CSV table of C-alpha atoms in Angstrom, one decimal:
chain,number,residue,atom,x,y,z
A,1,UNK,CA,10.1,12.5,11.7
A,2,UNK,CA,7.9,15.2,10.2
A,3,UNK,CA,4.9,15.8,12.4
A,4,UNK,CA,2.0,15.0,9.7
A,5,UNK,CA,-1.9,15.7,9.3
A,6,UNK,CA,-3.7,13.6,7.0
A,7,UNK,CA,-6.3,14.7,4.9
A,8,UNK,CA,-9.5,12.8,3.8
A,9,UNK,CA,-11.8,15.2,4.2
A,10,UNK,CA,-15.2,12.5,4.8
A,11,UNK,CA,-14.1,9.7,2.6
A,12,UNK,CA,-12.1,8.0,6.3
A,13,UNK,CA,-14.6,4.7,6.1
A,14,UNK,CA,-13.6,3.9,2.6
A,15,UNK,CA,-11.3,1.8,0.9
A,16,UNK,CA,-10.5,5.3,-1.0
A,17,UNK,CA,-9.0,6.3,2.5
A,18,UNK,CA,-6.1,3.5,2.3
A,19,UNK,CA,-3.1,5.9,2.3
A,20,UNK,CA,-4.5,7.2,5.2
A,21,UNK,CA,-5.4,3.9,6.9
A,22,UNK,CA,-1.5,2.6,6.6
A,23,UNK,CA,-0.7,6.0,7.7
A,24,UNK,CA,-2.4,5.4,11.0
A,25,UNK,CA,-1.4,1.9,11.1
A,26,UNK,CA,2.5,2.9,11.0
A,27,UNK,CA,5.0,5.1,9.1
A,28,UNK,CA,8.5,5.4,9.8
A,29,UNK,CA,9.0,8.7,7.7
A,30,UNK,CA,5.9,10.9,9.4
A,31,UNK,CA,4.6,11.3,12.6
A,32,UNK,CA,0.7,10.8,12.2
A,33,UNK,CA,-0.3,13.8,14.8
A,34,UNK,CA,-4.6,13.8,13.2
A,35,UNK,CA,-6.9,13.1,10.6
A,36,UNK,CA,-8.7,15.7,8.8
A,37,UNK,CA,-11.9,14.2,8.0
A,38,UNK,CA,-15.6,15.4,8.9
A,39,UNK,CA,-18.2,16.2,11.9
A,40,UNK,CA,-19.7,12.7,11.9
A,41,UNK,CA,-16.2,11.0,12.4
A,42,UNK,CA,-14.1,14.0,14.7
A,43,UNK,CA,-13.4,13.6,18.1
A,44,UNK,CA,-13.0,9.7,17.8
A,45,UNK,CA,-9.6,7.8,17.5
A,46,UNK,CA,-8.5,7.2,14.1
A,47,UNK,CA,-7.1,3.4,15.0
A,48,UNK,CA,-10.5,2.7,17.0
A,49,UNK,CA,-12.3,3.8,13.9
A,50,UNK,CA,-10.2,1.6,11.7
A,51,UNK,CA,-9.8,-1.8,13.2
A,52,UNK,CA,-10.7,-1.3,16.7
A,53,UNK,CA,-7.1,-0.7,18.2
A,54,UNK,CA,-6.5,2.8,19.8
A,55,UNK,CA,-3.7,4.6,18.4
A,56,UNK,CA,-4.0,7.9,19.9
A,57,UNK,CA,-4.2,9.7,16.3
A,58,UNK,CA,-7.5,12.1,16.7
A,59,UNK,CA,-10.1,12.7,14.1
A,60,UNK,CA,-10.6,16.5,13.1
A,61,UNK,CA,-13.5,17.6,11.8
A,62,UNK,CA,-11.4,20.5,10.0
A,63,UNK,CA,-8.4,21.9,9.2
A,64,UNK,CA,-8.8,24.9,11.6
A,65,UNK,CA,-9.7,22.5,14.5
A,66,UNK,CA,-6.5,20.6,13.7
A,67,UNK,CA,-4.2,23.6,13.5
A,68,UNK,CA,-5.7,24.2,16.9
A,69,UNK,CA,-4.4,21.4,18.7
A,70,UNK,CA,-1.6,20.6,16.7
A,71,UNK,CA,0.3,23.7,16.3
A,72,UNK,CA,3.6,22.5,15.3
A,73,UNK,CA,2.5,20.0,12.7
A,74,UNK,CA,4.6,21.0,9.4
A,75,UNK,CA,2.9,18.8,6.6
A,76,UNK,CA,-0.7,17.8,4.8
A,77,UNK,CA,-0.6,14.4,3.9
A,78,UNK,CA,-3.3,13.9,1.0
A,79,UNK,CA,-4.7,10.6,2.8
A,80,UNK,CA,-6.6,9.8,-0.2
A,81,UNK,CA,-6.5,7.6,-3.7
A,82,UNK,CA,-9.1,8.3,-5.5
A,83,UNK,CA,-10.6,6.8,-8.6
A,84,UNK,CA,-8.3,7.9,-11.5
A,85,UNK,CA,-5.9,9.9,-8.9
A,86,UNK,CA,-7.7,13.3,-9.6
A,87,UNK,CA,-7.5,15.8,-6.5
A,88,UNK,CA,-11.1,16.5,-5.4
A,89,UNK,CA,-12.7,20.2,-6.0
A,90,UNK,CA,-13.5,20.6,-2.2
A,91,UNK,CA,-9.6,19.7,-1.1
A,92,UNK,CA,-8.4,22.2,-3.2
A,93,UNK,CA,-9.4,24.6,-0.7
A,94,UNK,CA,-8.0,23.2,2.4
A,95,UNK,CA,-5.0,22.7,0.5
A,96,UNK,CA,-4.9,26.3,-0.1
A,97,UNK,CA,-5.8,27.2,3.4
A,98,UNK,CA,-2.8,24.7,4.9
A,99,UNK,CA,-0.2,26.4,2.5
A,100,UNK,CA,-1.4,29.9,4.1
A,101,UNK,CA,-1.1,28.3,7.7
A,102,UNK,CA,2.8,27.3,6.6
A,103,UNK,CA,2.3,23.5,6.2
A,104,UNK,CA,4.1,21.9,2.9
A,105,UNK,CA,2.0,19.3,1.4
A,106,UNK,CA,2.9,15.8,0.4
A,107,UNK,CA,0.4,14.6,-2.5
A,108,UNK,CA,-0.1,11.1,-3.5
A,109,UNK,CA,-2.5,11.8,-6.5
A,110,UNK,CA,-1.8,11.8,-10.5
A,111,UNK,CA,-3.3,14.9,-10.2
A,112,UNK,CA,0.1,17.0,-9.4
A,113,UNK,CA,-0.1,19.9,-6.9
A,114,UNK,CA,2.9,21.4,-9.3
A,115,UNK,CA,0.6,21.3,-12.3
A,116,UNK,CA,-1.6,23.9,-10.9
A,117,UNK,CA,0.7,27.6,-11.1
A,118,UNK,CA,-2.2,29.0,-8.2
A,119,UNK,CA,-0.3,26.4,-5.1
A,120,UNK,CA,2.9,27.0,-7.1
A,121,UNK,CA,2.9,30.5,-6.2
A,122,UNK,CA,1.5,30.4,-2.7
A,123,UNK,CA,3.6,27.5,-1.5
A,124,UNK,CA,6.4,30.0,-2.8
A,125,UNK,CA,4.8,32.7,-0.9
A,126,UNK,CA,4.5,31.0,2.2
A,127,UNK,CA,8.1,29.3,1.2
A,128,UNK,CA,6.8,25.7,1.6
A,129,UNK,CA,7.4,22.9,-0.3
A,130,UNK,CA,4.4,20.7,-2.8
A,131,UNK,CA,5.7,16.9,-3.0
A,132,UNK,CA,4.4,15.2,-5.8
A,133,UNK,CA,4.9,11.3,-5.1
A,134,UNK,CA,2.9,10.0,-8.3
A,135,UNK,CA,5.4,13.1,-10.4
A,136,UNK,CA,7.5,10.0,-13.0
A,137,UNK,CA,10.8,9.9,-13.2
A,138,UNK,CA,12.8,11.8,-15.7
A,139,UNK,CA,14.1,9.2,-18.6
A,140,UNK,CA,18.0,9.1,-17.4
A,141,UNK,CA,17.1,8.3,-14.2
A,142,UNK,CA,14.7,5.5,-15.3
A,143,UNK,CA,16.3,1.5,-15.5
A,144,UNK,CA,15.5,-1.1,-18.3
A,145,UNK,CA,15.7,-4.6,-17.5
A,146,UNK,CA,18.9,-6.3,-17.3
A,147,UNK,CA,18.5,-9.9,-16.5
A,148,UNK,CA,21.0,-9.4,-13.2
A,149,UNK,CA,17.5,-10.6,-10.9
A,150,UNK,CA,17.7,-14.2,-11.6
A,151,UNK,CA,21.1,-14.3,-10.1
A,152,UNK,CA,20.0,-13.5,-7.1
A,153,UNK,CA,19.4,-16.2,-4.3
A,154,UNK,CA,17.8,-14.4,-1.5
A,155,UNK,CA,14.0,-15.8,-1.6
A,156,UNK,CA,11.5,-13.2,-3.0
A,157,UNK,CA,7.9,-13.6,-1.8
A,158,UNK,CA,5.0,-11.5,-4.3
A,159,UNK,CA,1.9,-9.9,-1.9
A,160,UNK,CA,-0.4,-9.7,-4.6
A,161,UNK,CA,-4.2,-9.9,-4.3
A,162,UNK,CA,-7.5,-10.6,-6.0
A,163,UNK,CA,-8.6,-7.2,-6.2
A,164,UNK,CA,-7.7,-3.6,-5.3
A,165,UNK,CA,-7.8,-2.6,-1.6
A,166,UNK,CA,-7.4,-5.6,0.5
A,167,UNK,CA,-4.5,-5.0,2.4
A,168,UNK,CA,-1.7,-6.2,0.2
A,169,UNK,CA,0.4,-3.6,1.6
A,170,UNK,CA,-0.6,-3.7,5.0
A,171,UNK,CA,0.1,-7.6,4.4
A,172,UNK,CA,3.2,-7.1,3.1
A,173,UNK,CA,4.6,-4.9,6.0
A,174,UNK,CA,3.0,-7.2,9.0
A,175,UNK,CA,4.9,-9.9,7.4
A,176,UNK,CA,8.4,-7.9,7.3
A,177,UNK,CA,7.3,-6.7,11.0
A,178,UNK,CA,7.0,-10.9,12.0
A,179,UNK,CA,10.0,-11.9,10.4
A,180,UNK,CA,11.8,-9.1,12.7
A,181,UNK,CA,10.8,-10.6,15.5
A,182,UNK,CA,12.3,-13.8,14.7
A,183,UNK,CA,15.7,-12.3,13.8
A,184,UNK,CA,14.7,-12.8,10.1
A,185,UNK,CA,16.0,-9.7,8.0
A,186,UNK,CA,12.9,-8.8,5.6
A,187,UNK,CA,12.7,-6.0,3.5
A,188,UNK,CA,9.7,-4.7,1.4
A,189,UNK,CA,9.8,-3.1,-2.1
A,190,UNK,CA,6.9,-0.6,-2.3
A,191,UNK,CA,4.7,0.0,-5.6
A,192,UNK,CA,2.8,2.7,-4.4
A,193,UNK,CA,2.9,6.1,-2.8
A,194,UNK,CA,1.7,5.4,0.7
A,195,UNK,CA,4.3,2.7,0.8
A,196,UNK,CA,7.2,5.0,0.8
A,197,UNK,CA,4.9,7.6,2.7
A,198,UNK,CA,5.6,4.7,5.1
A,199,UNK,CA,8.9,5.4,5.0
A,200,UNK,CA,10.6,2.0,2.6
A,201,UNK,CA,13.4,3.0,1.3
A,202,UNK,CA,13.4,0.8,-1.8
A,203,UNK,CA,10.8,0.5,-4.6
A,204,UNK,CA,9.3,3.2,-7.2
A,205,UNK,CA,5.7,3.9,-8.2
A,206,UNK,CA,4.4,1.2,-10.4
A,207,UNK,CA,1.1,3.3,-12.0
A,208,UNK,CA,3.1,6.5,-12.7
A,209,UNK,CA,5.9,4.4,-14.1
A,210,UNK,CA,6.3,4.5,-18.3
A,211,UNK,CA,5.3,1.1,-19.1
A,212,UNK,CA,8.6,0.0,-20.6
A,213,UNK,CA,10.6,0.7,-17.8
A,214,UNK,CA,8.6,-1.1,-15.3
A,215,UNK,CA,9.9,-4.2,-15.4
A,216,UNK,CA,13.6,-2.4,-15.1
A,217,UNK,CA,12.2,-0.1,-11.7
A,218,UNK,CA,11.3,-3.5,-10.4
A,219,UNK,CA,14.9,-5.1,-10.7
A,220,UNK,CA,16.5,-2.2,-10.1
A,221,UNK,CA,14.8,-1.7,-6.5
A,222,UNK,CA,15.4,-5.5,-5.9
A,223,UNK,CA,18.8,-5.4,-6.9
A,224,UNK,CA,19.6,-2.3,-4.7
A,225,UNK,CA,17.7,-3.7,-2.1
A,226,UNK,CA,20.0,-7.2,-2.2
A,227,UNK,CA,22.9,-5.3,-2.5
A,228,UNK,CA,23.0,-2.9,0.2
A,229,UNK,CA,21.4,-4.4,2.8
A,230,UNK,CA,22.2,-8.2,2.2
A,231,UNK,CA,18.3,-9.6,3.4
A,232,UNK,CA,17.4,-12.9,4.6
A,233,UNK,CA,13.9,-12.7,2.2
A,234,UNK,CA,12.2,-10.1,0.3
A,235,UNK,CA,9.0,-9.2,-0.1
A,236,UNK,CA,7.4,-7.1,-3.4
A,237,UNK,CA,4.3,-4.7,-2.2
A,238,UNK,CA,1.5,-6.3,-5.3
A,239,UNK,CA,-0.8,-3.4,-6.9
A,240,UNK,CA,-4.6,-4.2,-8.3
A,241,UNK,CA,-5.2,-7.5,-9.4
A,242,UNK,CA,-4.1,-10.3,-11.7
A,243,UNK,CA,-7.3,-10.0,-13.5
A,244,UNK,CA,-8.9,-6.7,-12.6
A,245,UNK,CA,-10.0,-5.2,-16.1
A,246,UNK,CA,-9.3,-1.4,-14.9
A,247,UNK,CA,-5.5,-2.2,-14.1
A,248,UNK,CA,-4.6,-6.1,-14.3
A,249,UNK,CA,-1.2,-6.5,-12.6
A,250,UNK,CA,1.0,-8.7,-11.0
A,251,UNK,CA,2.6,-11.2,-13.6
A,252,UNK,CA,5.2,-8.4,-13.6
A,253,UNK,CA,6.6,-9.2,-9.8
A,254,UNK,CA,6.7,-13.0,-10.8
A,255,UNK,CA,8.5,-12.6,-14.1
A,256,UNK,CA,10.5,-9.5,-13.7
A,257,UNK,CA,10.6,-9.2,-9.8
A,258,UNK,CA,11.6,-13.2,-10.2
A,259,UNK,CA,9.0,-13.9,-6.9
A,260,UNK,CA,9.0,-17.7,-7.1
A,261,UNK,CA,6.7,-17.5,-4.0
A,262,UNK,CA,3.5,-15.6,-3.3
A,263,UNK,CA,0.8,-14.9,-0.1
A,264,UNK,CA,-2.7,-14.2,-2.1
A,265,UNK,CA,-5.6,-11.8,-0.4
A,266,UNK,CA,-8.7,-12.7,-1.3
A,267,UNK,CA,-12.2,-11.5,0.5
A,268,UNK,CA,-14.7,-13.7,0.1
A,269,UNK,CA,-17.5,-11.7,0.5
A,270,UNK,CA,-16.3,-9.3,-2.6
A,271,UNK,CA,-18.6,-10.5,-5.8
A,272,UNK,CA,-17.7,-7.6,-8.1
A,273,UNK,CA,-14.1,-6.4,-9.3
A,274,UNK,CA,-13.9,-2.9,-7.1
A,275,UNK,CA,-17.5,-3.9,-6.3
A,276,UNK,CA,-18.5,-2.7,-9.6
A,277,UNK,CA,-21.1,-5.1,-11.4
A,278,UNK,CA,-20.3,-4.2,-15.1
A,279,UNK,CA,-16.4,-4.8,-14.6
A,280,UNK,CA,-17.4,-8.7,-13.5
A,281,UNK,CA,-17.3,-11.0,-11.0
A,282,UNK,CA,-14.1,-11.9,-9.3
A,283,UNK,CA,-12.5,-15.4,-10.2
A,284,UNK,CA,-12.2,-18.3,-7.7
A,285,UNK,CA,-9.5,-18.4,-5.6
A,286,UNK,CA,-8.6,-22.0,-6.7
A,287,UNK,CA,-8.6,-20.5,-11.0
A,288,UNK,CA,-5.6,-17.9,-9.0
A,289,UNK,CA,-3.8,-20.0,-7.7
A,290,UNK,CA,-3.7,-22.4,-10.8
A,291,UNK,CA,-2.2,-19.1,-12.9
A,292,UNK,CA,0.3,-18.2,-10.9
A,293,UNK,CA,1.4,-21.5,-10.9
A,294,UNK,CA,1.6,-21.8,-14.8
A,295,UNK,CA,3.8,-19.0,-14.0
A,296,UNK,CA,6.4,-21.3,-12.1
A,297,UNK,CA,5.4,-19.6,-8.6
A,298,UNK,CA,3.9,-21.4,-5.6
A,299,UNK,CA,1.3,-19.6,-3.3
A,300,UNK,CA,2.6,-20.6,0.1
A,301,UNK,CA,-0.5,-18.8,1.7
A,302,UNK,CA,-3.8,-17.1,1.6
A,303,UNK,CA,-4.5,-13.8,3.5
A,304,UNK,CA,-8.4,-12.9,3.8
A,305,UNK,CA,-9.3,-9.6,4.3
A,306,UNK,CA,-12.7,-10.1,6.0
A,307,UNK,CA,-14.5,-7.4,4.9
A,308,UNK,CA,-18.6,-8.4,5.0
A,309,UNK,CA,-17.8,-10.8,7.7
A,310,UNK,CA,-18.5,-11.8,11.4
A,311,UNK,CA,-15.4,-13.2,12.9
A,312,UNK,CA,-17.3,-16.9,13.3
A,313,UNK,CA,-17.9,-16.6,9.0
A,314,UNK,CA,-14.2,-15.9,8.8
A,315,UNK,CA,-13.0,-18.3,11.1
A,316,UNK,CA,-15.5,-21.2,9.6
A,317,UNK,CA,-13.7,-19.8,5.9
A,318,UNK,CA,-10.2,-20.3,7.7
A,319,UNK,CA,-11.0,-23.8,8.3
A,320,UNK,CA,-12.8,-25.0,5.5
A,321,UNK,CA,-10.0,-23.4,2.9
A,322,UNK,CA,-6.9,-24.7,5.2
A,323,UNK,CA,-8.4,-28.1,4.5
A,324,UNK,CA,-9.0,-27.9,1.1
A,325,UNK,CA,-6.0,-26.3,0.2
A,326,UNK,CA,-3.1,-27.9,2.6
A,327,UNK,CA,-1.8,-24.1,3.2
A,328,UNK,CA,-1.7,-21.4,6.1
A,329,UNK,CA,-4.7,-19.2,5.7
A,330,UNK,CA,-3.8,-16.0,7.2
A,331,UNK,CA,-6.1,-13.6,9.4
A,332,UNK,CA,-4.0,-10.4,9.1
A,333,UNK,CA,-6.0,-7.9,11.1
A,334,UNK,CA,-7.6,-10.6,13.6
A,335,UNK,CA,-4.6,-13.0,14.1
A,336,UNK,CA,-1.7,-11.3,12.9
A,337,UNK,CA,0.7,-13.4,10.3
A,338,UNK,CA,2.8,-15.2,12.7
A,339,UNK,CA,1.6,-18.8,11.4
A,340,UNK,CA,3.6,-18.3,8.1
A,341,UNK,CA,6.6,-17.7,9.7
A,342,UNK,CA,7.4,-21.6,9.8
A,343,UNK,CA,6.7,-21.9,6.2
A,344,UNK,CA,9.4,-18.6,5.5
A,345,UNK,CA,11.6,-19.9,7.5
A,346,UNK,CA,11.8,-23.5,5.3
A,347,UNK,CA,12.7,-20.9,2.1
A,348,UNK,CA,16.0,-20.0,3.8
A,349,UNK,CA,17.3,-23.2,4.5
């Protein structure tokens, strides 16, 4: 693996961090060696920071600093997703300075380092390398839907969510990293960038994807999926919201993706869509569920991401939802997801 700095550069402790928190949380593709982020966060452990658990992944409070101890790290990760994917002013610089030091840079933004002919010609200079993620496919090597997904048996389980940033992802991967542990062969298909900075090897980019070929990515990384490594259940990484007014998505992964089965994130302390008054408030849980299954899916669990709460408020929530809804009500971060594995293991029979 490539040995990786990340770069959020004071934005760690938000949700606009997340590539960078799944980063620190695991990848198979890079090895997390620090984050770059600022003097109020440096010299404490990135994992500590994050969700209490050490992970011997330092905070930097520059790049310099960084360089200094980690020597032989080769890439900048762009840690980051930022509203509308533009590349902030004051990372341009570091950029500039990591290209000069010799590290390539992997870039997660719509904002494309390749778009600006400056990093072009010093990442040629310094004979490095600018990776684009977010950069779309050229047409021929785009798919358009075929139909092919709904002969497929293998059980296909949506991790979608009531809102942006609450750990669909993260979600997603815990459960493939249970169902290992119980000799079940899970996969996940990514949708974003920091899953395949993750290292999955199937999926595409759902927002830099040309709307018509969407549903076609989605079957074709399912179908590939199926085909070459023959697993026991898949899982489909969900983006934004069913509802949320900047981006609704979702129905895709039941239609297209064919996921007759889905684990919802909710938080029950979020009011606002992105916490942002104006865009409104965030539907009941129970008005979700009742959607999805107009659809002809079936939520076989809740995940809460417990954001605004003590652990007694979420546990009390647990309970009081469990019994109201007859279904596993998941504490990712707290408990992990092993309680669901019963419940995936009665799709494979």
């Amino acid at each position: 693996m490539k040995k990786a700095l990340v770069l959020t550069n004071g934005m760690y402790q938000s949700s606009d961090a997340k590539t960078a928190h799944g980063l620190v949380r695991s990848s198979e593709q890079f090895l997390i060696a620090g984050i770059i982020d600022h003097a109020e966060t440096a010299n404490k452990d990135a994992g500590e920071l994050l969700d209490g658990k050490h992970r011997n992944i330092p905070i930097y409070a520059n790049l310099a600093t960084a360089l200094k101890w980690v020597p032989d790290a080769t890439t900048l990760i762009i840690g980051v997703a930022t509203v509308g994917g533009k590349l902030p002013a004051d990372m341009l610089v570091i950029i500039k300075s990591a290209i000069a030091n010799g590290l390539s840079i992997v870039n997660g933004l719509h904002d494309y380092l390749n778009d600006h002919p400056d990093l072009v010609a010093l990442a040629k200079q310094n004979n490095i390398s600018l990776t684009d993620i977010r950069k779309p496919k050229k047409r021929e090597d785009l798919h358009f839907f075929t139909g092919d997904i709904f002969n497929i048996k293998t059980p296909i389980v949506a991790v979608i969510g009531m809102d942006c940033a609450m750990g669909k992802r993260t979600t997603a991967r815990m459960l493939m990293q249970a169902c290992a542990k119980e000799n079940i062969k899970a996969e996940m298909i990514y949708t974003g960038q920091t899953g395949w900075l993750q290292g999955s090897k199937y999926g595409f980019v759902f927002d830099s994807t040309l709307n018509d070929f969407v549903s076609g990515e989605l079957e074709n990384a399912i179908l590939t999926c199926n085909k070459e490594v023959s697993p026991d259940i898949i899982f489909l990484e969900g983006q934004s919201a069913l509802r949320n007014p900047s981006g609704p998505c979702g129905l895709e992964l039941l239609i297209s993706g064919n996921a007759k089965y889905v684990v919802l994130l909710f938080a029950p302390k979020r009011v606002y869509f992105d916490n942002e008054a104006h865009w409104g408030k965030i539907p009941s849980v129970e008005s979700e569920i009742a959607i999805i299954e107009q659809f002809g899916s079936k939520v076989i669990a809740l995940a809460m991401n417990t954001e605004g709460c003590t652990y007694e408020e979420a546990i009390a929530i647990q309970a009081s939802m469990q019994s109201t809804l007859h279904i596993p009500i998941l504490l990712p971060i707290q408990e992990g997801v092993a309680p669901l594995i019963p419940v995936l293991k009665s799709l494979l029979q």
